[in-house]
Amino acid sequence: QRALRRLLSCPGTVAADLRREEQFSGSAETGSEDRIPKKRFSEVQEERREQAQRTVLIHCPNKISEKKFLQYLSQHGPVNSHFFYESFGLYAVVEFCQKESVASLQSVTRTPSRGAEAAIPFRSRYFSLKLRNPSSQPSEQSSVQCSNQSSPSSKKLFELLCCAESVDDQLTALLKTFQLTEENTKLRYLTCSLIEDIAAAYFPGCAVRPFGSSVNSFGKLGCDLDMFLDLDEIGNFSAQKASGNFLMEFQVKNVPSERIVTQKILSVIGECLDHFGPGCVGVQKILNARCPLVRFSHQASGFQCDLTTNNRIALKSSELLYLYGALDSRVRALVFSIRCWARVHSLTSSIPGAWITNFSLTMMVIFFLQRRSPPILPTLDSLKSLADAEDKCIIEGHNCTFVRDLNKIKPSGNTESLELLLKEFFEYFGNFAFNKNSINIRQGREQNKPESSPLHIQNPFETSLNISKNVSQSQLQKFVELARESAWILHQEVKERQSSNQPWGLATLLLPSVANNISFVKKRKKPASERIKNLLESIKSSSTEHPTDTNGK
Ligand code: CTP
Ligand code: MG
């Protein structure tokens, strides 16, 4: 009856969405038993890359007949799939069945000639479709259906969370609305592929590969697009053909260090994107960073892009996160909720600074899930021990070996609910001995901190690095306090669950108004009942007496 009441009280679309989700997805509660065989990371990357090479991006007139548009494009070969989206104008992503169709389309495409302005000719796969005679176009040209590329509004999120059946359903619903869609993923690979075409003008045979949250399965709609300019393929070409007694080498320029190579390459690619890259704006070269990069906006796709090179370890860590995300369906649901929680409370920010990052939060969730009894996720060392000869991977002297075939990893026997895990996550880190311990997913247990940064999370492959070195003591303290208060709120929630039109469960922790609620709870002088007051006092006193030195539960 409660279920029916909630569904009836929900706005139609949300209720329908939820029903659809139920049909298509298994329960996220236990994770392991609904695990379906998933593709290896490298297979996904290769398939998507090849797909992107057959795909074009077209800026369209605002009103267009979809049927005529597809008929027009089919002259160049069969279209496999397409979608439209809006981003300062109407755009279409069109995937042909064959790569040759792209060349055919390019062969009939002209470079625009515009009165006073002059165009730099560049035959890319990013086109602009014009109507020959706009005024004579009949009114049949209706608006096309557009695919959404941005994350839902807080109103939609609120409705969705309040209509869910349980806290577990809330976490699953949040994951389903924020995760990258098929279309958004295609657009990300296409954008990399378009940048690859530009980089290939300098380095024929190079590859531009997405990494980070665009591919590690933890990406949220609207997240940045991290790209890696891979020049290794160029080297491999000739190595394969070497035979006989001779060895031919290219004459190349030598510079004093790898870092200088990286800086020089990124410098010219940055110039190139700035001067000739269609749709690339706001190009910034950040070459003195620990990991030099070129940052720019890809206007047509709306992505903020970070292009790096010589960053193969980051690609490998994306593969590791992909594996962890695929091992148990609770992992992604928990990570998405924690990331959203952190964003709502300004623990994370899109501006670089002393804040905790999404990458660090993901590591904390993985570590926490390794610490459950029985563990929900295996340690990196155990993934290494399952690896075979083909999995062996050494990058710049770092051992990055781990098993890549998911089916070789035994599912966890742990059946804890998402609700419990969320609560326990907050409790665990609300009481973690950050002052003396380091988080280490390789061994899956706390270790003594090797240096004095407030938060120490060991980089899984470059083990001497701390991925959260930037985090200040005050930001860490804010995280700890919010974690404690969130644990407390969730405990209260179970006892005093409210009616369906009030925020409850995860909604209490996430909605912007709730961020104020938390400070409200904090500032409130006379809590309603003695019991709540005592609980609040005990949390407060433990936070001031032992800010960071309590361990475990
Ligand atoms: N990375 C790393 N060490 C760091 C920061 C980042 O190895 N200190 C790598 C990780 O593989 C990370 C990738 O670089 O996934 C991209 O970094 P970033 O964009 O900061 O994180 P994302 O995981 O992409 O998350 P977000 O959605 O916030 O962009
Ligand atoms: Mg990123």
XYZ file of C-alpha atoms and ligand atoms in Angstrom:
583
model
C 0.000 0.000 0.000
C 2.825 2.357 0.843
C 4.337 1.615 -2.555
C 1.075 2.385 -4.291
C 0.605 5.583 -2.322
C 4.092 6.768 -3.263
C 3.607 5.952 -6.910
C 0.270 7.722 -6.993
C 1.615 10.782 -5.255
C 4.538 10.975 -7.676
C 4.430 13.123 -10.779
C 3.685 10.746 -13.690
C 7.042 10.831 -15.352
C 9.040 10.073 -12.237
C 6.813 7.160 -11.264
C 7.050 5.813 -14.792
C 10.828 6.243 -14.741
C 11.036 4.263 -11.553
C 8.854 1.467 -12.903
C 11.016 1.310 -16.023
C 14.191 1.172 -13.926
C 12.725 -1.766 -12.018
C 12.109 -3.657 -15.228
C 15.562 -3.147 -16.624
C 17.825 -3.389 -13.647
C 18.412 -5.945 -10.991
C 18.444 -4.958 -7.375
C 21.458 -2.966 -6.264
C 21.075 -4.369 -2.784
C 23.438 -7.254 -2.850
C 25.378 -6.548 -5.965
C 27.147 -9.786 -6.562
C 24.395 -12.135 -7.698
C 23.097 -9.846 -10.432
C 26.535 -9.472 -11.920
C 26.477 -9.976 -15.658
C 29.657 -10.698 -17.584
C 31.109 -7.371 -18.593
C 33.583 -6.503 -21.283
C 37.189 -5.779 -20.518
C 38.138 -2.135 -20.312
C 40.421 -2.400 -23.355
C 37.642 -3.987 -25.445
C 35.235 -1.181 -24.574
C 37.869 1.434 -25.383
C 38.668 -0.097 -28.760
C 35.021 -0.561 -29.764
C 34.088 2.970 -28.788
C 37.117 4.422 -30.552
C 36.307 2.620 -33.782
C 32.666 3.697 -33.481
C 33.737 7.327 -32.988
C 35.833 7.196 -36.155
C 32.667 6.406 -38.135
C 30.786 9.249 -36.477
C 30.320 12.919 -37.384
C 29.081 15.973 -35.517
C 26.717 18.314 -37.366
C 25.522 21.763 -36.345
C 21.957 21.886 -37.723
C 19.407 24.587 -38.433
C 17.055 24.995 -35.470
C 14.127 23.420 -37.253
C 14.805 20.416 -39.350
C 12.931 17.447 -40.754
C 14.590 14.414 -39.211
C 13.440 12.196 -42.056
C 14.883 14.425 -44.795
C 18.081 14.926 -42.788
C 18.631 11.174 -42.590
C 17.724 10.704 -46.242
C 20.286 13.338 -47.195
C 23.030 11.679 -45.131
C 22.175 8.186 -46.344
C 23.450 9.188 -49.778
C 26.897 8.592 -48.279
C 26.081 5.199 -46.820
C 23.818 3.596 -44.238
C 23.439 5.391 -40.907
C 23.801 3.099 -37.890
C 22.433 5.463 -35.255
C 21.921 9.144 -34.604
C 20.704 11.563 -31.958
C 20.146 15.289 -31.574
C 21.051 17.493 -28.627
C 20.984 21.169 -27.802
C 23.999 23.239 -26.785
C 23.764 26.844 -28.010
C 22.055 25.513 -31.115
C 20.929 22.168 -32.420
C 23.509 19.449 -33.003
C 23.319 15.955 -34.434
C 25.668 13.045 -33.779
C 25.488 10.649 -36.704
C 27.176 7.262 -36.692
C 27.610 5.716 -40.122
C 27.927 1.960 -40.569
C 31.161 2.413 -42.527
C 34.104 4.728 -42.177
C 34.095 5.389 -45.941
C 30.805 7.286 -45.584
C 32.624 9.986 -43.628
C 35.136 10.484 -46.456
C 32.263 10.580 -48.941
C 30.501 13.292 -46.930
C 33.747 15.252 -46.620
C 34.271 15.068 -50.382
C 31.040 17.015 -51.061
C 31.531 19.491 -48.205
C 32.853 22.993 -48.875
C 34.799 25.476 -46.773
C 32.590 28.500 -46.060
C 33.376 31.824 -47.662
C 32.122 34.699 -45.599
C 32.371 38.296 -46.836
C 34.792 40.160 -44.608
C 35.812 37.179 -42.456
C 38.229 34.587 -43.711
C 38.229 30.903 -42.846
C 41.191 28.651 -42.142
C 40.440 25.558 -44.222
C 40.236 22.380 -42.139
C 38.540 19.192 -43.264
C 37.332 17.872 -39.939
C 34.353 15.663 -39.027
C 32.549 18.597 -37.477
C 30.157 20.075 -40.038
C 27.596 22.801 -40.332
C 24.399 22.032 -42.224
C 22.723 24.953 -43.980
C 19.338 25.160 -45.677
C 19.714 26.208 -49.328
C 16.610 28.325 -49.213
C 15.417 28.736 -45.615
C 12.337 30.845 -46.420
C 10.872 28.288 -48.799
C 11.103 25.437 -46.311
C 7.615 24.230 -45.451
C 6.398 24.230 -41.867
C 6.557 20.411 -41.721
C 10.032 20.945 -40.292
C 9.105 20.301 -36.745
C 11.377 20.289 -33.753
C 13.283 17.074 -33.298
C 13.510 15.131 -30.057
C 16.682 16.089 -28.184
C 18.759 13.866 -25.951
C 19.611 15.394 -22.593
C 23.312 15.944 -21.860
C 23.155 17.586 -18.447
C 22.476 16.365 -14.937
C 18.941 16.657 -13.543
C 17.762 19.753 -11.691
C 17.580 19.599 -7.911
C 13.769 19.654 -8.259
C 13.800 16.501 -10.375
C 16.268 14.889 -7.990
C 14.067 15.779 -5.054
C 10.997 14.215 -6.705
C 12.913 11.133 -7.624
C 14.342 10.574 -4.153
C 11.065 11.224 -2.378
C 9.220 8.794 -4.655
C 11.658 5.959 -4.039
C 10.620 3.034 -1.925
C 13.609 2.750 0.360
C 17.024 4.294 0.962
C 18.480 1.537 -1.210
C 16.154 2.561 -4.033
C 17.143 6.179 -3.521
C 20.802 5.378 -4.046
C 20.001 3.321 -7.144
C 17.714 6.039 -8.536
C 20.415 8.664 -8.007
C 22.922 6.513 -9.877
C 20.526 5.981 -12.787
C 19.811 9.698 -13.231
C 23.350 11.000 -12.859
C 25.384 8.356 -14.665
C 26.598 9.020 -18.207
C 24.041 8.069 -20.812
C 24.846 6.072 -23.939
C 24.559 9.290 -25.988
C 26.779 11.293 -23.652
C 29.393 8.540 -23.726
C 29.311 8.533 -27.535
C 29.752 12.295 -27.562
C 32.787 11.985 -25.264
C 34.516 9.439 -27.502
C 33.583 11.491 -30.573
C 35.102 14.644 -29.047
C 38.355 12.771 -28.358
C 38.306 11.453 -31.891
C 37.852 14.984 -33.310
C 40.803 16.208 -31.216
C 42.795 13.219 -32.419
C 42.272 14.392 -36.021
C 43.823 17.745 -35.104
C 46.739 16.203 -33.193
C 47.298 13.782 -36.084
C 48.200 16.742 -38.282
C 51.439 16.880 -36.255
C 51.689 13.264 -35.165
C 50.160 10.922 -37.738
C 49.160 7.637 -36.087
C 48.634 9.146 -32.631
C 45.578 8.313 -30.529
C 43.592 10.573 -28.202
C 41.980 8.414 -25.521
C 39.520 9.460 -22.840
C 40.401 8.529 -19.244
C 39.197 9.479 -15.742
C 35.511 9.621 -14.953
C 34.430 9.609 -18.631
C 35.476 5.953 -18.832
C 35.945 4.584 -15.303
C 32.142 4.180 -14.819
C 32.015 6.826 -12.073
C 31.338 9.773 -14.408
C 28.383 12.016 -13.716
C 26.604 13.947 -16.499
C 28.461 17.228 -16.825
C 31.849 15.946 -15.592
C 35.006 17.097 -17.364
C 36.566 15.155 -20.234
C 40.106 13.986 -19.477
C 42.053 13.063 -22.604
C 45.375 11.415 -23.103
C 47.430 11.988 -26.261
C 48.989 8.585 -26.858
C 52.082 8.688 -29.059
C 53.261 5.162 -28.298
C 51.412 3.750 -31.300
C 53.699 5.779 -33.552
C 56.742 4.022 -32.075
C 55.165 0.571 -32.409
C 54.606 0.918 -36.155
C 58.200 0.534 -37.172
C 59.160 -1.834 -34.347
C 56.814 -4.481 -35.758
C 58.354 -4.302 -39.204
C 61.980 -4.577 -38.052
C 63.607 -7.677 -39.534
C 66.975 -9.097 -40.579
C 70.236 -7.796 -39.365
C 69.460 -4.118 -39.736
C 67.572 -1.826 -37.445
C 66.342 1.444 -38.843
C 65.651 4.389 -36.537
C 64.066 7.758 -37.207
C 66.245 10.795 -36.819
C 64.659 12.761 -33.999
C 65.354 15.848 -31.938
C 66.618 15.154 -28.448
C 65.730 17.230 -25.412
C 67.052 16.941 -21.818
C 64.086 15.120 -20.219
C 60.742 13.348 -20.729
C 59.044 16.266 -19.029
C 60.403 18.653 -21.649
C 59.182 16.326 -24.413
C 55.714 16.421 -22.846
C 55.782 20.202 -22.521
C 56.924 20.737 -26.098
C 54.305 18.416 -27.550
C 51.477 19.902 -25.501
C 52.649 23.377 -26.349
C 52.283 22.869 -30.124
C 49.021 20.917 -29.772
C 47.691 23.726 -27.573
C 48.607 26.291 -30.255
C 47.052 24.117 -32.902
C 43.762 23.720 -31.008
C 43.704 27.440 -30.351
C 44.404 28.510 -33.934
C 42.831 25.803 -36.061
C 40.642 23.585 -33.878
C 36.982 23.989 -34.894
C 34.914 24.508 -31.746
C 37.914 24.673 -29.376
C 37.840 27.847 -27.271
C 39.508 29.207 -24.134
C 42.685 27.206 -24.679
C 45.043 27.397 -21.686
C 48.453 25.745 -21.601
C 49.248 24.660 -18.048
C 52.683 23.254 -18.712
C 54.362 23.755 -15.334
C 51.912 21.550 -13.405
C 53.171 18.211 -12.023
C 51.274 16.679 -14.888
C 51.420 19.278 -17.733
C 48.128 19.759 -19.570
C 46.192 21.822 -22.095
C 42.750 22.888 -20.878
C 40.031 24.060 -23.287
C 36.321 24.097 -23.886
C 34.895 22.106 -26.716
C 32.016 24.418 -27.497
C 29.869 22.121 -29.593
C 29.843 19.250 -27.114
C 29.908 21.535 -24.074
C 32.774 19.574 -22.500
C 35.545 21.116 -20.440
C 38.578 19.185 -21.689
C 41.948 18.460 -20.072
C 44.466 17.088 -22.556
C 47.626 15.434 -21.226
C 50.268 13.197 -22.729
C 52.712 10.734 -21.234
C 50.084 9.904 -18.613
C 49.664 6.189 -19.131
C 49.435 5.426 -15.405
C 46.271 7.540 -15.139
C 44.741 5.461 -17.935
C 45.647 2.338 -15.981
C 44.054 3.705 -12.821
C 40.902 4.409 -14.850
C 40.954 0.739 -15.852
C 41.312 -0.305 -12.214
C 38.354 1.847 -11.158
C 36.309 0.448 -14.062
C 37.050 -3.035 -12.750
C 36.061 -2.145 -9.184
C 32.888 -0.460 -10.463
C 31.918 -3.559 -12.419
C 32.619 -6.085 -9.649
C 29.610 -5.291 -7.501
C 26.625 -3.085 -8.314
C 26.717 -1.454 -4.872
C 30.058 0.209 -5.608
C 28.843 2.737 -8.176
C 25.611 3.474 -6.316
C 27.579 4.295 -3.187
C 30.245 6.335 -4.986
C 27.654 8.437 -6.847
C 25.768 9.229 -3.658
C 28.911 10.130 -1.730
C 30.131 12.319 -4.615
C 26.754 14.090 -4.747
C 26.738 14.510 -0.985
C 30.224 16.014 -1.093
C 29.253 18.395 -3.920
C 26.085 19.620 -2.191
C 28.070 20.465 0.920
C 30.876 22.147 -1.072
C 33.410 19.555 0.024
C 34.345 19.230 -3.663
C 34.569 22.024 -6.201
C 35.114 22.464 -9.920
C 37.891 24.948 -9.080
C 41.234 23.384 -8.094
C 42.228 24.077 -4.485
C 42.515 22.554 -1.003
C 39.343 20.535 -1.534
C 38.961 16.813 -1.581
C 38.528 15.482 -5.156
C 36.063 13.002 -6.593
C 38.975 10.690 -7.344
C 39.973 10.705 -3.648
C 36.365 10.099 -2.573
C 36.159 7.104 -4.907
C 39.340 5.687 -3.360
C 37.846 6.164 0.105
C 34.701 4.246 -0.871
C 36.761 1.429 -2.400
C 38.911 1.251 0.721
C 35.823 1.224 2.959
C 34.305 -1.627 0.905
C 37.563 -3.581 1.224
C 37.277 -3.212 5.015
C 33.785 -4.724 5.317
C 33.402 -8.180 6.746
C 33.311 -10.147 4.518
C 34.988 -7.680 2.118
C 32.849 -6.377 -0.753
C 35.896 -5.511 -2.876
C 39.262 -7.301 -3.154
C 42.528 -5.514 -2.447
C 44.718 -4.435 -5.352
C 47.359 -6.911 -4.158
C 44.898 -9.771 -4.489
C 43.910 -8.573 -7.983
C 47.620 -8.631 -8.777
C 47.960 -12.194 -7.531
C 45.140 -13.281 -9.888
C 46.904 -11.774 -12.915
C 48.393 -13.954 -15.646
C 51.346 -13.286 -17.931
C 49.222 -11.264 -20.374
C 48.062 -8.896 -17.644
C 51.630 -7.950 -16.763
C 52.069 -4.202 -17.024
C 55.046 -2.106 -15.956
C 54.830 1.627 -16.634
C 57.859 3.818 -15.993
C 59.175 1.281 -13.510
C 55.872 0.999 -11.606
C 54.202 -2.363 -11.383
C 50.648 -1.771 -12.600
C 49.750 -5.434 -12.988
C 46.291 -6.689 -12.013
C 43.827 -9.202 -13.408
C 41.773 -7.619 -16.194
C 39.247 -10.386 -16.745
C 36.365 -9.772 -14.388
C 35.167 -13.342 -14.580
C 38.292 -14.539 -12.776
C 37.326 -12.642 -9.634
C 35.131 -14.418 -7.089
C 32.010 -12.388 -6.197
C 31.717 -11.192 -2.610
C 29.528 -13.090 -0.174
C 28.655 -9.862 1.616
C 24.945 -8.981 1.391
C 24.818 -5.692 3.306
C 22.263 -3.183 2.060
C 23.179 0.148 0.508
C 21.422 1.930 3.348
C 23.622 0.224 5.902
C 26.759 0.824 3.848
C 26.003 4.518 3.470
C 25.523 4.929 7.194
C 28.609 2.890 7.986
C 30.682 4.856 5.468
C 29.898 8.071 7.308
C 30.585 6.471 10.671
C 33.807 4.860 9.504
C 35.294 8.068 8.134
C 33.721 10.181 10.849
C 35.978 8.260 13.227
C 38.982 7.460 11.060
C 42.421 8.202 12.508
C 43.408 10.548 9.678
C 46.178 12.039 11.817
C 48.194 8.848 11.855
C 46.819 6.549 9.168
C 46.997 6.408 5.410
C 44.338 4.946 3.096
C 45.766 2.259 0.927
C 43.651 0.218 -1.506
C 46.651 -1.904 -2.494
C 46.721 -3.651 0.866
C 43.202 -2.782 1.943
C 44.255 -1.727 5.415
C 45.311 1.422 7.208
C 49.018 2.113 7.237
C 51.113 4.639 9.070
C 51.225 7.896 7.177
C 54.620 8.328 5.483
C 54.287 12.137 5.529
C 52.379 14.776 7.412
C 49.667 15.837 4.892
C 46.299 15.989 6.708
C 44.784 13.393 4.346
C 46.955 10.629 2.932
C 45.593 8.365 0.192
C 48.272 6.348 -1.496
C 48.316 6.446 -5.300
C 47.655 2.784 -6.192
C 50.477 2.556 -8.735
C 52.910 5.351 -7.935
C 52.977 4.326 -4.309
C 55.218 7.171 -3.162
C 52.539 9.709 -4.183
C 49.637 10.964 -2.108
C 46.598 11.632 -4.331
C 45.104 14.007 -1.745
C 48.198 16.026 -0.913
C 46.280 19.214 -1.725
C 43.666 18.733 1.021
C 43.983 21.165 3.943
C 43.365 20.335 7.613
C 40.261 22.530 7.666
C 38.746 20.831 4.612
C 39.423 17.432 6.153
C 37.845 18.579 9.395
C 34.772 19.772 7.491
C 34.525 16.355 5.831
C 34.778 14.578 9.197
C 32.130 16.775 10.810
C 29.701 16.397 7.924
C 30.276 12.636 7.878
C 29.455 12.414 11.595
C 26.361 14.548 11.266
C 25.172 12.604 8.241
C 25.604 9.316 10.123
C 23.612 10.778 12.964
C 20.831 12.023 10.671
C 20.568 8.618 8.985
C 20.301 6.930 12.402
C 17.488 9.286 13.356
C 15.817 8.776 10.000
C 15.354 5.077 10.571
C 13.532 5.797 13.796
C 11.439 8.703 12.618
C 10.747 8.116 8.919
C 8.518 10.887 7.648
C 5.646 11.081 5.193
C 6.405 10.762 1.487
C 6.174 14.435 0.591
C 8.869 15.406 3.080
C 12.559 14.844 2.315
C 13.652 11.576 3.853
C 16.633 9.214 3.752
C 19.237 10.250 1.222
C 17.190 13.359 0.297
C 17.720 14.741 3.800
C 21.446 14.574 3.208
C 21.532 15.785 -0.379
C 19.133 18.531 -1.280
C 20.528 22.054 -1.053
C 17.926 23.007 1.558
C 19.205 20.071 3.552
C 22.712 21.446 3.550
C 21.178 24.240 5.581
C 19.285 21.707 7.643
C 22.549 20.233 8.785
C 23.857 23.559 9.953
C 20.433 24.086 11.471
C 20.847 20.904 13.462
C 24.300 22.095 14.402
C 23.235 25.534 15.557
C 19.982 24.530 17.202
C 20.193 25.443 20.878
C 17.334 23.384 22.301
C 16.698 20.156 20.405
C 13.121 18.920 20.598
C 13.740 15.890 22.753
C 16.292 15.125 25.421
C 17.280 12.000 23.566
C 18.284 13.901 20.405
C 20.036 16.488 22.503
C 22.135 13.868 24.267
C 23.057 12.197 21.017
C 24.052 15.511 19.492
C 26.119 16.393 22.554
C 27.956 13.096 22.449
C 28.834 13.579 18.775
C 29.950 17.140 19.386
C 32.107 16.287 22.395
C 33.821 13.413 20.655
C 34.555 15.732 17.738
C 36.197 18.388 19.910
C 37.988 16.116 22.359
C 39.461 13.732 19.791
C 39.320 15.531 16.461
C 41.034 12.801 14.512
C 42.533 10.210 16.778
C 39.688 7.763 17.325
C 40.079 4.635 15.323
C 37.597 2.290 13.674
C 34.071 2.056 14.945
N 44.569 11.175 -11.247
C 45.642 10.646 -10.544
N 46.133 11.299 -9.444
C 45.583 12.460 -9.023
C 44.499 13.012 -9.740
C 44.010 12.346 -10.843
O 46.124 9.578 -10.902
N 46.070 13.083 -7.954
C 44.056 10.464 -12.428
C 42.938 9.489 -12.075
O 43.035 8.378 -12.937
C 41.684 10.276 -12.371
C 42.140 11.056 -13.603
O 43.499 11.369 -13.356
O 40.570 9.445 -12.620
C 41.350 12.303 -13.882
O 41.409 13.193 -12.789
P 40.169 14.067 -12.369
O 39.556 14.689 -13.580
O 40.604 14.953 -11.264
O 39.187 12.992 -11.705
P 38.023 12.120 -12.309
O 38.196 10.728 -11.790
O 37.952 12.274 -13.788
O 36.720 12.751 -11.607
P 35.864 14.053 -12.042
O 34.517 13.511 -12.387
O 35.836 14.912 -10.834
O 36.554 14.712 -13.190
Mg 37.843 14.162 -14.716
